[in-house]
Short mmCIF file of C-alpha atoms and ligand atoms in Angstrom, two decimals:
data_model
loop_
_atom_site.label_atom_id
_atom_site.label_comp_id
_atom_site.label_asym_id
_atom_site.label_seq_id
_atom_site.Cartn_x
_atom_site.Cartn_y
_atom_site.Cartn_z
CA UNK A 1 17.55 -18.87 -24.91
CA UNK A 2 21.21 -17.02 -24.57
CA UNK A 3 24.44 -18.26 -24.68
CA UNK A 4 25.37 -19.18 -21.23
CA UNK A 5 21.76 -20.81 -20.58
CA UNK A 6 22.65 -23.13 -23.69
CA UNK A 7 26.25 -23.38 -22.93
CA UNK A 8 25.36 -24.48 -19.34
CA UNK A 9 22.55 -26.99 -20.59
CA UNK A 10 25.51 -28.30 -22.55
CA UNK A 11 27.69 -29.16 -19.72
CA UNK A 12 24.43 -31.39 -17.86
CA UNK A 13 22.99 -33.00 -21.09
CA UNK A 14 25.78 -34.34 -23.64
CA UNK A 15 25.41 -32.53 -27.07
CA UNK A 16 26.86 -35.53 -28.84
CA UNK A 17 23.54 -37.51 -27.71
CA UNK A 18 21.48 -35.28 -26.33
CA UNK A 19 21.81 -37.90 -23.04
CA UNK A 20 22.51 -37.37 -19.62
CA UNK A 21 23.90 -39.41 -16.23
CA UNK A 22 23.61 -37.55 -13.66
CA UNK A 23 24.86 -38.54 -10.10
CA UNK A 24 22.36 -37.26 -7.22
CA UNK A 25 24.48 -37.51 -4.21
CA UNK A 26 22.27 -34.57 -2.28
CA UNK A 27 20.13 -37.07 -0.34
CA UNK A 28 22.30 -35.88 3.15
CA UNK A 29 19.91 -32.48 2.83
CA UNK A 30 17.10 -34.07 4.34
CA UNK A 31 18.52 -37.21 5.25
CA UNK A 32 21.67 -36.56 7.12
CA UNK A 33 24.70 -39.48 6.52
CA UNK A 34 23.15 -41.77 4.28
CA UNK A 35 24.06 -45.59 3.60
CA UNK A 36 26.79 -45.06 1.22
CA UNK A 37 27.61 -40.90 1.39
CA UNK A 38 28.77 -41.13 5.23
CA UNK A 39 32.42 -40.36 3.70
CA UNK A 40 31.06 -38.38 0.67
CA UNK A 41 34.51 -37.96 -0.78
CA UNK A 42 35.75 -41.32 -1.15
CA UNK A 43 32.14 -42.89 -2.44
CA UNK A 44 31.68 -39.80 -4.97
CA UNK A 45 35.34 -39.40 -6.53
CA UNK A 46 36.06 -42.77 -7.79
CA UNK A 47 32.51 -42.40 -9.52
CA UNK A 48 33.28 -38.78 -11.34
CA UNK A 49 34.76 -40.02 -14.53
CA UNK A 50 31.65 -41.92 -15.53
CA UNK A 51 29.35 -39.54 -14.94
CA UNK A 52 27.71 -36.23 -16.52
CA UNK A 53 27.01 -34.24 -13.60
CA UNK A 54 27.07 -34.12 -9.89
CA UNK A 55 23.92 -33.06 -8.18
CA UNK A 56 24.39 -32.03 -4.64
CA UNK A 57 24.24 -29.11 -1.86
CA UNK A 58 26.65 -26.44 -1.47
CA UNK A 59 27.78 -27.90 1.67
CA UNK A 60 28.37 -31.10 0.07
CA UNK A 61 30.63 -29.64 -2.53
CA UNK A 62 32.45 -27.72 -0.95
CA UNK A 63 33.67 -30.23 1.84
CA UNK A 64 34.09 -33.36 -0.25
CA UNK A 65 34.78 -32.37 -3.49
CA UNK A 66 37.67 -30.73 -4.83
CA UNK A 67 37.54 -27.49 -6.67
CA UNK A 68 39.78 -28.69 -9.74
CA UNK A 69 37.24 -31.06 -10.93
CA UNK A 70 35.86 -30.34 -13.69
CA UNK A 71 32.41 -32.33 -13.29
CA UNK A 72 29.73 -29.55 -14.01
CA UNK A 73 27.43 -28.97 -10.81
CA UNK A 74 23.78 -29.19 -10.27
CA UNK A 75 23.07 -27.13 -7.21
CA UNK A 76 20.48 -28.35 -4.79
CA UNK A 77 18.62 -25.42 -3.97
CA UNK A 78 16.10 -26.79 -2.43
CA UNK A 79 15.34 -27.79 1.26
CA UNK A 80 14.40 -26.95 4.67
CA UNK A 81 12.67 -29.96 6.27
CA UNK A 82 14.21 -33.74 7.33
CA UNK A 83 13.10 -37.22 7.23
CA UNK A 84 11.96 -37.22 11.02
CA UNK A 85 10.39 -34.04 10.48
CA UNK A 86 6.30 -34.10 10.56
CA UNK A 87 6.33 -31.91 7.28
CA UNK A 88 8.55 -33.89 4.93
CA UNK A 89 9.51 -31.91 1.65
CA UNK A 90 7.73 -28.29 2.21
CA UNK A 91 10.96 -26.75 1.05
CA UNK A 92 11.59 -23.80 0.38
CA UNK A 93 15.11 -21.64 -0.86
CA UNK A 94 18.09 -22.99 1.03
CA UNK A 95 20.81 -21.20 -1.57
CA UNK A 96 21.13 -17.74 -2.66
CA UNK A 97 21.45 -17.39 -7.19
CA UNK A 98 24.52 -15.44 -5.79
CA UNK A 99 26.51 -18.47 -4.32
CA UNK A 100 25.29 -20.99 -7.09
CA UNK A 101 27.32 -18.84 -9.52
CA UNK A 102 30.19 -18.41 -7.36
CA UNK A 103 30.56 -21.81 -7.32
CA UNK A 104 30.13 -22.15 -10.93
CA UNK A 105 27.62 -24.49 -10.73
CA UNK A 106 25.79 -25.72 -14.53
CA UNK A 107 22.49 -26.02 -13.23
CA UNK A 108 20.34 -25.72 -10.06
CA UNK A 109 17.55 -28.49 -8.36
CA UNK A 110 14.73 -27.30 -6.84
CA UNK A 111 11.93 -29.60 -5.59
CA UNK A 112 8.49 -29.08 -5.54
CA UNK A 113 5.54 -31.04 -4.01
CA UNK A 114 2.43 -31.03 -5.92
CA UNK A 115 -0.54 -32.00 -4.43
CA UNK A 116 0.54 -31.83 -0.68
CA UNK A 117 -1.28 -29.72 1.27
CA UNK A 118 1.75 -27.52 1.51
CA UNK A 119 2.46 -27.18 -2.15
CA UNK A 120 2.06 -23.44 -2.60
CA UNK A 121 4.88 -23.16 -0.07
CA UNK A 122 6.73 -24.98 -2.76
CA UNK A 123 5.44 -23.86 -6.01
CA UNK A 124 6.02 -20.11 -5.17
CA UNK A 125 9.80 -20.17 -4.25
CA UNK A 126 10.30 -22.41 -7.29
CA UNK A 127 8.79 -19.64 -9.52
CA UNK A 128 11.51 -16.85 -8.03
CA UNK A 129 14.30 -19.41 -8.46
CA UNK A 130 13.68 -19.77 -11.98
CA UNK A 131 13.26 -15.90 -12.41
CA UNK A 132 16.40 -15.72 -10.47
CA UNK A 133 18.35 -18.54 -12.52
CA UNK A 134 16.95 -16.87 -15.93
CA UNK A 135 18.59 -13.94 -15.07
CA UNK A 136 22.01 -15.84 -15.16
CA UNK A 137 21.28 -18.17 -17.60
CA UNK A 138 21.06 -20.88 -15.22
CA UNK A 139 19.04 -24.03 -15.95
CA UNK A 140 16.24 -25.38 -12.95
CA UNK A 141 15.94 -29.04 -12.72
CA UNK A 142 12.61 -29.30 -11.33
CA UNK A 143 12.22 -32.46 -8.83
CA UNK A 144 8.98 -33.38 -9.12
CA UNK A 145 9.49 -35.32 -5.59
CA UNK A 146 6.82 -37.38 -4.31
CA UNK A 147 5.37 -37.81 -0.55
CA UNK A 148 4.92 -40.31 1.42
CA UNK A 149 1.16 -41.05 0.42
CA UNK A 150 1.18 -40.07 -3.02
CA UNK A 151 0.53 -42.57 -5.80
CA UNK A 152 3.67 -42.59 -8.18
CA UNK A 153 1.52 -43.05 -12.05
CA UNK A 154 1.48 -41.59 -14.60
CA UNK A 155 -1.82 -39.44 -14.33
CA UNK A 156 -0.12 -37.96 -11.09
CA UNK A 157 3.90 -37.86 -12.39
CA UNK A 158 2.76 -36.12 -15.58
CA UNK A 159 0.57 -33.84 -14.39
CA UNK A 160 3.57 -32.11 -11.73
CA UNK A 161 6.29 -32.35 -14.77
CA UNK A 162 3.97 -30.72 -17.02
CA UNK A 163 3.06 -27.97 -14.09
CA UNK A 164 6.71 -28.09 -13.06
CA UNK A 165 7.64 -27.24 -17.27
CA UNK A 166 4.88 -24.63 -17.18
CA UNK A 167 6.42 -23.19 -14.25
CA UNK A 168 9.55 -22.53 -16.36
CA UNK A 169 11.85 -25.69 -15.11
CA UNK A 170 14.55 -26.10 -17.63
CA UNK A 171 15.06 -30.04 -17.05
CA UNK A 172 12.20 -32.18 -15.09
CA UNK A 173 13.34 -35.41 -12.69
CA UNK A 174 10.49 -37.05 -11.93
CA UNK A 175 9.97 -41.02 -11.44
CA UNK A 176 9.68 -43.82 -13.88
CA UNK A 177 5.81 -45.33 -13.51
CA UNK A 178 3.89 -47.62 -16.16
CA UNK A 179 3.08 -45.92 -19.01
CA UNK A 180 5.95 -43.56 -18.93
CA UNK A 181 5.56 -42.21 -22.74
CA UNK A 182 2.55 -40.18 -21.43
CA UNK A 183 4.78 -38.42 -19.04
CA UNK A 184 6.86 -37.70 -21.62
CA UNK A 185 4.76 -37.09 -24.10
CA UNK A 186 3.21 -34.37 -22.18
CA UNK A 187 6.15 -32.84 -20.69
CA UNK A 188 7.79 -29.76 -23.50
CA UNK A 189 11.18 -30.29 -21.92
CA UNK A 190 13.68 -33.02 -21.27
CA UNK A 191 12.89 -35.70 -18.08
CA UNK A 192 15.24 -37.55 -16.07
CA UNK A 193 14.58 -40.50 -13.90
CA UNK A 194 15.26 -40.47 -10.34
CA UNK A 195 16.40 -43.94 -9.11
CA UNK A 196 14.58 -43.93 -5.77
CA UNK A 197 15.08 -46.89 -3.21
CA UNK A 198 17.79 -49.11 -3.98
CA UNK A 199 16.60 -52.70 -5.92
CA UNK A 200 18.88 -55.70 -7.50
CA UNK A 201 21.19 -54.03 -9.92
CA UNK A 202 19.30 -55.85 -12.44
CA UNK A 203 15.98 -54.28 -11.94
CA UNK A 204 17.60 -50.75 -11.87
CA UNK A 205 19.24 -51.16 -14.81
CA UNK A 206 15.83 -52.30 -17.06
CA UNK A 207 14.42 -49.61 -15.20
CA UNK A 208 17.10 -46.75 -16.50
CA UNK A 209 16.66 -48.63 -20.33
CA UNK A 210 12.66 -48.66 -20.13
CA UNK A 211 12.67 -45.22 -18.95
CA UNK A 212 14.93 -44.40 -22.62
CA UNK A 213 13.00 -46.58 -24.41
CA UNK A 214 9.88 -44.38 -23.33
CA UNK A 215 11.62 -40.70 -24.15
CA UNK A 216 13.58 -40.20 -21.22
CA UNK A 217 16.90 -37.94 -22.14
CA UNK A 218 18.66 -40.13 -18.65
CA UNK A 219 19.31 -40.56 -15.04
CA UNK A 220 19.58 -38.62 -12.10
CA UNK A 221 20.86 -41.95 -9.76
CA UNK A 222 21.51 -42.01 -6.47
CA UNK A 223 20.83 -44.73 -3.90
CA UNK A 224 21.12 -47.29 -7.09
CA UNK A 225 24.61 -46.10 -7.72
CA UNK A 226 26.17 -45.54 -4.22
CA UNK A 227 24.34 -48.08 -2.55
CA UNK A 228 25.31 -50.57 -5.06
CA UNK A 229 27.57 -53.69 -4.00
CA UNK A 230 29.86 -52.05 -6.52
CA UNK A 231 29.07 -48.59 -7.45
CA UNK A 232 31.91 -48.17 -10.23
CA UNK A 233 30.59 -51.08 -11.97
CA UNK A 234 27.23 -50.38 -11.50
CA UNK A 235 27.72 -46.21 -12.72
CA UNK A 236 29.73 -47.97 -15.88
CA UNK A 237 26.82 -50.53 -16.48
CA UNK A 238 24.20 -47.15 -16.43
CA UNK A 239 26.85 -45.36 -18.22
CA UNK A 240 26.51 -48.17 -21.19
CA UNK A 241 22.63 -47.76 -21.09
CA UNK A 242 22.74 -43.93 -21.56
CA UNK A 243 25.58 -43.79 -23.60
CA UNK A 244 25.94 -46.80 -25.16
CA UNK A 245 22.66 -48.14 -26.43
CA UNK A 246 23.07 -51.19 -24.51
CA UNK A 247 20.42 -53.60 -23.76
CA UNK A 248 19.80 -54.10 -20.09
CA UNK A 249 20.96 -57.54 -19.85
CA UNK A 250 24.44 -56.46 -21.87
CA UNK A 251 24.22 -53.56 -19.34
CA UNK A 252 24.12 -55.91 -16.23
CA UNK A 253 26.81 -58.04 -17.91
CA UNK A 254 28.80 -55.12 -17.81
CA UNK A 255 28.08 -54.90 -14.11
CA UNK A 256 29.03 -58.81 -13.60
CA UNK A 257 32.12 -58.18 -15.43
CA UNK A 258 33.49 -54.92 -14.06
CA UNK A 259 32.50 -55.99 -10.61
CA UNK A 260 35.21 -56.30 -7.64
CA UNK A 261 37.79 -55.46 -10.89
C1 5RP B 301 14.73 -36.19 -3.39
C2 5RP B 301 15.83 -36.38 -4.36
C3 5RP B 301 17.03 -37.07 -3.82
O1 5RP B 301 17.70 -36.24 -2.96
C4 5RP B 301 17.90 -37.74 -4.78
O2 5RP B 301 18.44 -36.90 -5.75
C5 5RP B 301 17.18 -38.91 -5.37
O3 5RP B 301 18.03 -39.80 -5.98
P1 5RP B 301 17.77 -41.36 -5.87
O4 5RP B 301 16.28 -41.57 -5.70
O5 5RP B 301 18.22 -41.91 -7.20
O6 5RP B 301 18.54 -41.90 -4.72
O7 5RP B 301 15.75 -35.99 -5.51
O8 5RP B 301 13.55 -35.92 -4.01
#
């Protein structure tokens, strides 16, 4: 691995403790103004000093976030079919390697869809964006994404982290299921959580600790951030689970605490 691939892995997953929060504010790709992004800038910027990275589309960033911050990027690279489509999630490449470095981005996000009739259409441009990306030094965060119908376990999460770590992904977000140490166990490179749909603050937070407990490096959190009845508080309270070694119920103590301050 060079310099600026290990630099730029640096910048997503903190050296100090080999942890990560990300923020995955992308969702408007394939679902337009979603509860909570409708006025990205306001919802995302009060939320940037507690967290790692920013995932989101080119679009997104360079509309509603300023080009003096100095969050590092994850570029969604990803895309090409909505939530009302009839094909959801057979993406394919939606941003050039070219523009991901000239916006400086850390990292790119690709996602694939194993085990969807479709998922060649995936797998294939996910193979040229990591050949691309390696070229720069760039790290893929592979988003192991999940349809519709698909079962979210462990048999089926670890086998696409595993195929999307064969592939060549850098970083794999996937989603926390019982029995989460296999996934883990069987993946060779870091995993994230995604949050998916937003629950209690409560249950999201045990979720982000038992997804730790079980090897996790951290979150990529959206919908249980933004969608939150207080997203500061509740990106602090995640904050002190990744960072912090706190227990979930010091974690949503946190939440009670910083809440409406
Ligand atoms: C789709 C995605 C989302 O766009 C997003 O990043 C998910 O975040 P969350 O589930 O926490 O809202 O990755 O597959």
């Amino acid at each position: 691995m060079d310099w600026g691939m290990k630099n730029r892995l640096s910048h997503i997953i903190d050296p100090k403790d080999g942890r990560t929060l990300m923020l995955a504010v992308d969702h408007g790709y394939f679902m337009g103004p979603t509860t909570g992004l409708e006025k990205m800038d306001q919802m995302v910027n009060p939320l940037l000093p507690y967290a790692d990275t920013l995932m989101l589309t080119r679009g997104a960033l360079r509309n509603y976030v300023s080009p003096h911050t100095r969050i590092p990027i994850v570029l969604r690279v990803s895309g090409g079919t909505s939530i009302v489509g009839p094909e959801l999630l057979r993406e394919g490449i939606i941003a050039d390697m070219e523009d991901a470095i000239r916006l400086n981005v850390a990292g790119v996000a690709f996602s694939i869809l194993v085990g969807a009739t479709f998922e060649r259409d995936t797998l294939l441009p996910f193979a040229r964006v990591i050949d691309q990306a390696e070229r720069y030094g760039i790290p893929v965060v592979a988003v192991t994404a999940v349809g519709k119908d698909m079962g979210k376990d462990a048999r089926y999460l670890g086998l696409a982290s595993r195929m999307a770590a064969e592939f060549g992904a850098h970083i794999v977000k996937t989603y926390y299921c019982p029995e989460f140490e296999k996934v883990v166990e069987s993946c060779p490179v870091p995993i994230v959580i995604a949050g998916g749909k937003k629950q209690p603050e409560k249950d999201a937070l045990q979720m982000a600790y038992d997804a730790l407990q079980a090897g996790a490096i951290g979150v990529d959190m959206g919908r249980n951030i933004f969608q939150s009845e207080d997203p500061v508080a509740m990106v602090k309270a995640v904050r002190a689970i990744v960072h912090e070694a706190a227990t979930p119920a010091e974690a949503y103590q946190k939440f009670q605490k910083e809440k409406g301050a």
